[in-house]
Amino acid sequence: MKYVMKFGGTSVKDAGYRKICELLSDYKKDKVVIVVSALRGVTDSLLEATRKAELGDAKWVNNFLQELKEMHRTFVIKSIGAVPAWLQVKLSKADYELEHVLYGILYLKEATPRSVDYVISFGERYSSEIAAATLIENGFKSKSFTGGEAGIVTNDRFGEATPLMNITRENIKLTLLPLLEDGVVPVVGGFAGVTKDQITTTFGRGGSDYTATIIGNAIETDEVVIWSDVDGIMTADPKIVPEAQTLPEITYDEAIEMAVIGAKSLHPRALEPVIEKRIPVRLKNTFNPTHPGTQIVDKVAKPFPSVVKVVSLIRDVGMLTIKGASMVGEPGTAARFFDKLAEAKINIMMISQSVSESNISVVMKRQFLDKAYNTVKDHFGNETKQLHLEPDVVVIASVGEGMKGTPGVAARMFKAVADAGVNVRMIAQGSSELNISFVVKDEDGAKAVKAIHKEFIEEKVKT
Ligand code: ASP
Ligand code: MG
């Protein structure tokens, strides 16, 4: 079998990359490509470093460079026991280049999207060098690559690049397939690629999943395995619902729906390359590797007994409502409202308008709420419309393909929630019918999740 396996920052913890060597002993007969993301917290701190450099804070930047060096060194010792001289040479080269680019930003006091991408790609450059070295020191044949070296070519949308799949596919086949034939385990740094002109780009936060599925598509792998520190996708957060259970399978559509509503941490675009070739993705736990995890597939082998598969609680959101009798039958109000929010680059998660047309509510991440309020207020200030803010709300999102075309799901859901004494502030259903989302007050969130989980999942699925 051929696998692409991605290891995230939380998947290794105390054992360091020795963990990968241990796990690979179960895949001795297989061909495996490893994709790693940066060590935990590194991408965040690199981003912070570009900001401090832009502000001219040389002291902070120098301190940071020192700490980053030490952190990686500690991780090498955790993984290998010592720092092999040949690895030190490679790490020092990366240190040197990172230092120079941050000094460039310090002198210019300007961090363009292009330079930010270059800086934040270093997290995966370090981690891929260290992972490959750990494999080599443990007797594996291995070789490290940056995304660009492996052959990933993207457009030039820095910070949110899209791979140019035709060239990428050909490149990756040429670089990685011969190595796999030779029994080498290639290690590719996730998150980044290069433009046709060899300028470094990144896929957006969490983009290492995307790297794994792009490579999976290129080499036509049997499965992409995403390793983390949980058993897979659960029917609910076990901290809220102790009866929650791991789902053996979900479909691509359900996974996309979850990514879109922000309920799960798979990179939203990461599924495109595997859907195209119907390659399954498996989410597994490095600390419980015998657990089969959750497989994401085109069609499930065994239908889940409940129409609702996952109930999620999405925190840190807020709701903005615009009301006014003057909106009734007045075309263009909604358009202007959304236009202004779009101009302010505010991403809207949910929308609803009452049939009376006298109000429109939108839900967004809480951090954008003030900006949204001010933007809309500036625009509609002279009109007789009221704006209303609710910062203390959460979204409850239920996902399941079985809801599609099944009458009465919403009725059952809202009855269960009402019976739990929870007041629903706003409701939206995507036209895909794969998800029903609604807004409740912060303090009612857990109650609503429990009520739905009980009604749909616990009553149906006996463990
Ligand atoms: N290191 C990148 C991030 O933190 C990519 C990833 O972890 O998948 O966003
Ligand atoms: Mg991630």
Coordinates of C-alpha atoms and ligand atoms in Angstrom, one line a residue:
M1 CA 0.0 0.0 0.0
K2 CA 1.0 3.6 -0.6
Y3 CA 0.3 6.2 2.1
V4 CA 0.8 9.9 2.7
M5 CA 0.9 10.6 6.4
K6 CA 0.7 14.0 8.0
F7 CA 1.9 14.7 11.5
G8 CA 0.7 17.9 13.1
G9 CA 2.3 19.8 15.9
T10 CA 0.3 18.0 18.6
S11 CA 0.7 14.5 17.3
V12 CA 4.3 14.0 18.6
K13 CA 4.6 15.8 21.9
D14 CA 7.1 14.3 24.4
A15 CA 8.6 11.5 22.2
G16 CA 9.4 14.0 19.5
Y17 CA 9.8 12.6 16.0
R18 CA 10.8 9.2 17.5
K19 CA 7.1 8.7 17.5
I20 CA 7.0 8.6 13.7
C21 CA 9.7 5.9 13.7
E22 CA 7.6 3.8 16.2
L23 CA 4.5 4.1 14.2
L24 CA 6.2 3.3 10.9
S25 CA 7.1 -0.2 12.3
D26 CA 3.4 -1.1 11.5
Y27 CA 3.9 0.0 7.9
K28 CA 7.1 -1.9 7.0
K29 CA 5.7 -3.3 3.8
D30 CA 4.2 0.0 2.6
K31 CA 5.5 3.0 0.8
V32 CA 5.1 6.1 2.9
V33 CA 5.5 9.8 2.3
I34 CA 5.6 11.9 5.5
V35 CA 4.3 15.5 5.7
V36 CA 5.0 17.5 8.8
S37 CA 3.7 20.8 10.0
A38 CA 5.7 23.2 12.2
L39 CA 6.3 22.5 15.8
R40 CA 3.5 23.7 18.1
G41 CA 3.3 27.5 18.3
V42 CA 6.1 28.1 15.8
T43 CA 3.9 29.5 13.0
D44 CA 2.2 31.9 15.4
S45 CA 5.5 33.1 16.7
L46 CA 7.0 33.6 13.2
L47 CA 4.0 35.7 12.3
E48 CA 4.5 37.7 15.5
A49 CA 8.1 38.1 14.5
T50 CA 7.2 39.7 11.1
R51 CA 5.0 42.2 13.0
K52 CA 7.7 43.1 15.5
A53 CA 10.2 43.4 12.7
E54 CA 7.9 45.7 10.8
L55 CA 7.6 47.9 13.9
G56 CA 11.4 48.0 14.1
D57 CA 11.7 46.0 17.4
A58 CA 15.2 44.6 16.9
K59 CA 15.5 43.5 20.5
W60 CA 12.4 41.4 20.4
V61 CA 13.4 39.9 17.1
N62 CA 16.9 39.0 18.3
N63 CA 15.5 37.4 21.4
F64 CA 13.0 35.5 19.3
L65 CA 15.7 34.1 17.0
Q66 CA 17.6 32.8 20.0
E67 CA 14.6 31.2 21.5
L68 CA 13.5 29.6 18.3
K69 CA 17.0 28.1 17.8
E70 CA 16.9 26.7 21.3
M71 CA 13.4 25.3 21.0
H72 CA 14.3 23.4 17.8
R73 CA 17.5 22.2 19.4
T74 CA 15.6 20.9 22.4
F75 CA 13.2 19.1 20.1
V76 CA 16.1 17.5 18.2
I77 CA 17.5 16.2 21.5
K78 CA 14.1 14.8 22.4
S79 CA 13.8 13.1 19.0
I80 CA 17.3 11.8 18.5
G81 CA 19.1 12.1 21.8
A82 CA 21.8 14.4 20.4
V83 CA 22.3 16.9 17.6
P84 CA 24.1 15.2 14.7
A85 CA 26.7 17.5 13.2
W86 CA 25.3 17.1 9.7
L87 CA 21.8 18.2 10.9
Q88 CA 23.3 21.1 12.8
V89 CA 24.8 22.4 9.5
K90 CA 21.3 22.3 7.9
L91 CA 19.6 24.0 10.8
S92 CA 22.3 26.7 11.0
K93 CA 21.7 27.5 7.4
A94 CA 18.0 27.9 8.0
D95 CA 18.8 30.1 11.1
Y96 CA 21.1 32.3 9.0
E97 CA 18.5 32.8 6.3
L98 CA 15.6 33.5 8.7
E99 CA 17.8 36.0 10.5
H100 CA 18.6 37.8 7.3
V101 CA 15.1 38.0 6.1
L102 CA 13.9 39.3 9.4
Y103 CA 16.6 41.9 9.4
G104 CA 15.5 42.9 6.0
I105 CA 12.0 43.6 7.3
L106 CA 13.5 45.4 10.3
Y107 CA 15.4 47.8 8.1
L108 CA 12.6 48.4 5.7
K109 CA 9.9 48.4 8.4
E110 CA 7.7 46.7 5.9
A111 CA 6.4 43.2 5.7
T112 CA 4.7 42.4 2.4
P113 CA 2.5 39.3 2.1
R114 CA 5.3 37.8 0.1
S115 CA 7.9 38.3 2.8
V116 CA 5.5 37.1 5.5
D117 CA 5.0 33.9 3.5
Y118 CA 8.7 33.3 3.3
V119 CA 9.2 33.9 7.0
I120 CA 6.3 31.7 8.1
S121 CA 7.4 28.8 5.8
F122 CA 10.5 28.3 8.1
G123 CA 8.5 26.4 10.7
E124 CA 8.0 23.6 8.3
R125 CA 11.5 23.9 6.9
Y126 CA 13.0 23.2 10.4
S127 CA 10.5 20.5 11.2
S128 CA 11.0 18.6 8.0
E129 CA 14.8 18.6 8.5
I130 CA 14.4 17.3 12.0
A131 CA 11.9 14.6 11.1
A132 CA 14.0 13.3 8.3
A133 CA 17.1 13.3 10.5
T134 CA 15.3 11.4 13.2
L135 CA 14.3 8.7 10.6
I136 CA 17.8 8.5 9.3
E137 CA 19.3 8.2 12.8
N138 CA 16.9 5.4 13.5
G139 CA 18.0 3.4 10.5
F140 CA 15.4 4.5 7.9
K141 CA 16.4 5.8 4.5
S142 CA 14.9 9.3 4.3
K143 CA 15.3 12.7 2.6
S144 CA 13.8 16.1 3.5
F145 CA 12.0 18.5 1.1
T146 CA 10.4 21.8 1.4
G147 CA 7.0 21.9 -0.4
G148 CA 8.7 23.7 -3.3
E149 CA 11.5 21.2 -3.5
A150 CA 9.0 18.4 -3.6
G151 CA 7.4 20.0 -6.6
I152 CA 4.4 21.9 -5.3
V153 CA 3.9 24.9 -7.6
T154 CA 1.2 27.4 -6.7
N155 CA -0.3 30.7 -8.0
D156 CA 1.0 33.9 -6.3
R157 CA -1.9 34.5 -3.9
F158 CA 0.5 34.9 -0.9
G159 CA -1.1 33.6 2.3
E160 CA -3.8 31.7 0.5
A161 CA -2.1 30.1 -2.4
T162 CA -3.7 27.5 -4.7
P163 CA -1.6 24.7 -6.2
L164 CA -1.3 24.5 -10.0
M165 CA -2.2 20.8 -10.0
N166 CA -1.0 19.8 -13.5
I167 CA 2.6 20.9 -13.0
T168 CA 2.6 19.9 -9.4
R169 CA 1.4 16.4 -10.1
E170 CA 4.2 15.9 -12.7
N171 CA 6.9 17.4 -10.5
I172 CA 5.9 15.3 -7.4
K173 CA 5.8 12.1 -9.4
L174 CA 9.3 12.8 -10.6
T175 CA 10.8 13.7 -7.2
L176 CA 9.0 11.3 -4.9
L177 CA 8.1 8.1 -6.8
P178 CA 11.6 6.9 -7.5
L179 CA 12.5 7.4 -3.9
L180 CA 9.5 5.3 -2.8
E181 CA 10.6 2.6 -5.1
D182 CA 14.0 2.7 -3.4
G183 CA 12.5 2.2 0.0
V184 CA 13.2 5.8 1.0
V185 CA 10.7 7.6 3.3
P186 CA 10.5 11.2 2.0
V187 CA 9.7 13.9 4.5
V188 CA 8.0 17.0 3.1
G189 CA 7.5 20.2 5.0
G190 CA 3.8 21.1 4.8
F191 CA 2.0 24.5 4.4
A192 CA 4.2 26.0 1.6
G193 CA 4.9 25.8 -2.1
V194 CA 6.6 28.0 -4.6
T195 CA 5.4 30.1 -7.6
K196 CA 6.6 29.3 -11.1
D197 CA 9.4 31.8 -10.3
Q198 CA 10.4 29.9 -7.2
I199 CA 9.0 32.5 -4.7
T200 CA 7.7 30.8 -1.5
T201 CA 4.0 30.8 -0.9
T202 CA 1.7 29.4 1.8
F203 CA -1.7 27.8 1.8
G204 CA -3.2 29.6 4.8
R205 CA -3.3 28.4 8.4
G206 CA -3.6 24.7 8.9
G207 CA -2.3 24.2 5.4
S208 CA -0.2 21.1 6.0
D209 CA -3.3 19.0 5.6
Y210 CA -3.5 20.5 2.1
T211 CA 0.1 19.5 1.3
A212 CA -0.7 15.9 2.3
T213 CA -3.7 15.7 0.1
I214 CA -2.0 17.4 -2.9
I215 CA 0.8 14.8 -2.6
G216 CA -1.8 12.0 -2.2
N217 CA -3.4 13.1 -5.4
A218 CA -0.1 13.3 -7.3
I219 CA 1.2 9.9 -6.3
E220 CA -2.3 8.3 -6.2
T221 CA -1.9 7.0 -2.7
D222 CA -4.3 4.4 -1.2
E223 CA -5.0 6.6 1.8
V224 CA -4.0 9.9 3.4
V225 CA -3.6 9.6 7.1
I226 CA -3.8 12.7 9.3
W227 CA -2.2 12.0 12.7
S228 CA -3.1 14.1 15.7
D229 CA -3.8 13.5 19.4
V230 CA -7.5 12.5 19.1
D231 CA -9.2 9.3 17.9
G232 CA -11.0 11.0 15.0
I233 CA -14.2 13.0 14.6
M234 CA -16.6 12.6 17.5
T235 CA -20.4 13.0 17.5
A236 CA -19.9 15.9 20.0
D237 CA -17.2 17.4 22.2
P238 CA -16.7 14.8 25.0
K239 CA -16.1 17.6 27.5
I240 CA -19.7 18.6 26.9
V241 CA -21.3 15.2 26.2
P242 CA -19.5 12.3 28.0
E243 CA -21.6 9.9 25.8
A244 CA -20.0 11.2 22.6
Q245 CA -18.5 8.6 20.4
T246 CA -16.0 8.4 17.5
L247 CA -17.6 8.2 14.1
P248 CA -16.1 5.3 12.0
E249 CA -16.8 7.1 8.7
I250 CA -18.1 10.4 7.4
T251 CA -18.4 11.5 3.8
Y252 CA -16.4 14.2 2.0
D253 CA -19.5 16.4 1.9
E254 CA -20.0 16.1 5.6
A255 CA -16.3 16.9 6.3
I256 CA -16.5 20.0 4.0
E257 CA -19.7 21.1 5.8
M258 CA -17.8 20.8 9.1
A259 CA -14.8 22.7 7.9
V260 CA -17.0 25.5 6.5
I261 CA -18.8 26.0 9.7
G262 CA -15.5 25.9 11.6
A263 CA -16.5 22.9 13.6
K264 CA -13.4 20.8 12.7
S265 CA -9.8 21.7 12.1
L266 CA -9.2 20.1 8.7
H267 CA -8.1 22.8 6.2
P268 CA -11.3 23.7 4.3
R269 CA -9.7 23.2 0.9
A270 CA -7.7 20.1 1.8
L271 CA -10.4 17.8 0.6
E272 CA -10.4 19.0 -3.1
P273 CA -7.4 16.9 -4.2
V274 CA -8.6 13.7 -2.6
I275 CA -12.2 14.1 -3.8
E276 CA -11.0 14.3 -7.4
K277 CA -9.5 10.9 -7.1
R278 CA -11.8 9.5 -4.4
I279 CA -8.9 8.9 -2.1
P280 CA -10.0 8.2 1.5
V281 CA -8.6 10.3 4.3
R282 CA -8.2 8.7 7.8
L283 CA -7.9 10.7 11.0
K284 CA -5.9 8.8 13.6
N285 CA -4.4 9.3 17.0
T286 CA -0.6 8.8 17.5
F287 CA -1.3 8.0 21.2
N288 CA -3.8 5.3 20.4
P289 CA -2.7 3.9 17.0
T290 CA -4.7 0.7 17.2
H291 CA -7.9 2.7 17.1
P292 CA -9.2 2.8 13.5
G293 CA -10.0 6.5 13.8
T294 CA -12.4 8.2 11.4
Q295 CA -12.3 7.6 7.7
I296 CA -13.5 10.3 5.3
V297 CA -14.9 8.7 2.1
D298 CA -17.0 9.3 -0.9
K299 CA -19.7 6.8 0.3
V300 CA -19.9 5.2 3.7
A301 CA -19.8 1.4 3.9
K302 CA -22.2 1.2 6.8
P303 CA -24.9 3.9 7.2
F304 CA -24.9 5.6 10.6
P305 CA -28.1 5.0 12.5
S306 CA -28.8 8.6 13.2
V307 CA -29.5 11.4 10.6
V308 CA -27.5 13.8 12.7
K309 CA -23.9 12.7 13.0
V310 CA -22.2 15.6 14.7
V311 CA -23.4 18.4 17.0
S312 CA -20.9 21.2 17.4
L313 CA -20.7 24.2 19.6
I314 CA -19.0 27.1 17.9
R315 CA -17.8 29.7 20.4
D316 CA -16.5 33.2 20.0
V317 CA -19.1 34.4 17.6
G318 CA -21.4 37.4 17.7
M319 CA -24.6 38.5 16.0
L320 CA -25.4 41.8 14.3
T321 CA -29.0 42.7 13.4
I322 CA -30.3 45.6 11.3
K323 CA -34.0 46.4 11.7
G324 CA -36.4 49.1 10.6
A325 CA -39.8 49.3 9.1
S326 CA -38.3 51.2 6.2
M327 CA -36.6 48.1 5.0
V328 CA -39.8 46.4 4.2
G329 CA -40.2 46.1 0.4
E330 CA -37.2 48.4 -0.1
P331 CA -34.9 46.7 -2.6
G332 CA -31.2 47.2 -2.1
T333 CA -31.0 47.4 1.7
A334 CA -29.7 43.9 2.0
A335 CA -27.3 44.5 -0.8
R336 CA -25.9 47.6 0.7
F337 CA -25.6 46.0 4.1
F338 CA -23.6 43.0 2.8
D339 CA -21.6 45.2 0.5
K340 CA -20.3 47.3 3.4
L341 CA -19.5 44.2 5.4
A342 CA -17.6 42.8 2.5
E343 CA -15.7 46.0 2.0
A344 CA -14.6 45.8 5.6
K345 CA -13.4 42.2 4.8
I346 CA -15.8 40.7 7.4
N347 CA -16.5 37.1 6.9
I348 CA -20.1 36.2 7.5
M349 CA -20.9 32.7 8.9
M350 CA -24.7 32.8 9.0
I351 CA -27.4 35.0 7.5
S352 CA -31.1 35.2 8.2
Q353 CA -33.9 37.5 7.2
S354 CA -37.4 37.3 8.5
V355 CA -40.3 37.0 6.1
S356 CA -41.6 40.4 7.2
E357 CA -38.3 41.8 5.7
S358 CA -38.0 44.1 8.7
N359 CA -34.8 42.7 9.9
I360 CA -31.6 40.9 8.8
S361 CA -29.2 39.1 11.2
V362 CA -25.7 38.0 10.5
V363 CA -23.3 35.9 12.6
M364 CA -19.6 36.4 12.5
K365 CA -16.5 35.8 14.6
R366 CA -16.7 37.8 17.7
Q367 CA -13.5 39.7 17.1
F368 CA -15.1 41.4 14.0
L369 CA -18.3 42.5 15.6
D370 CA -17.2 46.0 16.6
K371 CA -15.8 46.7 13.2
A372 CA -18.9 45.4 11.6
Y373 CA -21.1 47.6 13.8
N374 CA -19.1 50.7 13.1
T375 CA -19.0 50.1 9.4
V376 CA -22.7 49.6 9.0
K377 CA -23.5 52.5 11.4
D378 CA -21.4 54.9 9.3
H379 CA -23.2 53.9 6.2
F380 CA -26.8 53.7 7.4
G381 CA -26.4 56.5 10.0
N382 CA -28.9 58.9 8.5
E383 CA -31.6 56.3 7.9
T384 CA -34.2 55.1 10.3
K385 CA -32.7 51.8 11.0
Q386 CA -31.6 50.3 14.2
L387 CA -28.6 48.2 14.8
H388 CA -28.4 45.6 17.5
L389 CA -25.4 43.7 18.7
E390 CA -25.3 40.4 20.6
P391 CA -21.8 39.5 21.5
D392 CA -22.7 36.8 24.0
V393 CA -23.9 34.0 21.6
V394 CA -22.7 30.7 20.3
V395 CA -23.7 28.7 17.2
I396 CA -24.9 25.1 17.5
A397 CA -24.4 23.3 14.2
S398 CA -25.7 19.8 13.4
V399 CA -24.3 18.0 10.4
G400 CA -25.3 14.8 8.7
E401 CA -26.0 13.7 5.2
G402 CA -29.1 11.8 6.4
M403 CA -30.9 15.1 7.2
K404 CA -31.2 15.7 3.5
G405 CA -34.7 15.0 2.4
T406 CA -35.7 13.6 5.7
P407 CA -38.8 15.5 6.9
G408 CA -39.2 16.5 10.5
V409 CA -35.5 16.7 11.4
A410 CA -35.7 20.4 12.2
A411 CA -39.0 20.0 14.1
R412 CA -37.5 17.3 16.3
M413 CA -34.3 19.2 16.8
F414 CA -36.1 22.4 18.0
K415 CA -38.5 20.5 20.1
A416 CA -35.6 18.9 21.9
V417 CA -33.9 22.2 22.4
A418 CA -37.2 23.9 23.6
D419 CA -37.8 21.1 26.0
A420 CA -34.4 21.8 27.5
G421 CA -35.6 25.3 28.2
V422 CA -33.3 27.0 25.6
N423 CA -34.4 30.0 23.6
V424 CA -33.3 30.0 20.0
R425 CA -32.2 33.5 18.7
M426 CA -31.8 32.7 15.0
I427 CA -31.8 29.7 12.6
A428 CA -30.2 29.0 9.3
Q429 CA -30.1 25.9 7.1
G430 CA -27.7 25.7 4.2
S431 CA -29.4 24.8 0.9
S432 CA -27.2 21.7 0.9
E433 CA -29.5 20.5 3.7
L434 CA -26.5 18.9 5.3
N435 CA -26.5 21.2 8.2
I436 CA -28.8 23.0 10.5
S437 CA -27.3 25.8 12.5
F438 CA -28.8 28.1 15.1
V439 CA -27.8 30.7 17.6
V440 CA -28.3 30.6 21.3
K441 CA -27.0 32.6 24.3
D442 CA -23.5 31.6 25.5
E443 CA -24.8 30.1 28.7
D444 CA -27.4 27.8 26.8
G445 CA -24.8 26.4 24.4
A446 CA -23.9 23.2 26.3
K447 CA -27.6 22.5 27.2
A448 CA -28.6 22.7 23.5
V449 CA -25.8 20.4 22.4
K450 CA -26.7 17.8 25.0
A451 CA -30.4 17.9 24.1
I452 CA -29.7 17.3 20.4
H453 CA -27.1 14.6 21.1
K454 CA -29.5 12.8 23.3
E455 CA -32.5 13.1 21.0
F456 CA -30.7 12.0 17.8
I457 CA -27.6 10.1 18.7
E458 CA -27.9 8.5 22.1
E459 CA -31.4 7.1 21.6
K460 CA -30.4 5.6 18.3
V461 CA -26.9 4.4 18.7
K462 CA -26.2 2.0 21.5
T463 CA -22.5 1.5 22.2
Ligands
ASP1 N1 2.2 25.5 10.5 C1 1.0 25.9 9.8 C2 0.0 26.5 10.8 O1 0.2 26.6 12.0 C3 0.4 24.9 9.0 C4 -0.2 23.7 9.7 O2 0.0 23.6 10.9 O3 -0.9 22.9 9.1 O4 -1.0 27.0 10.3
MG2 MG -3.6 21.6 11.8

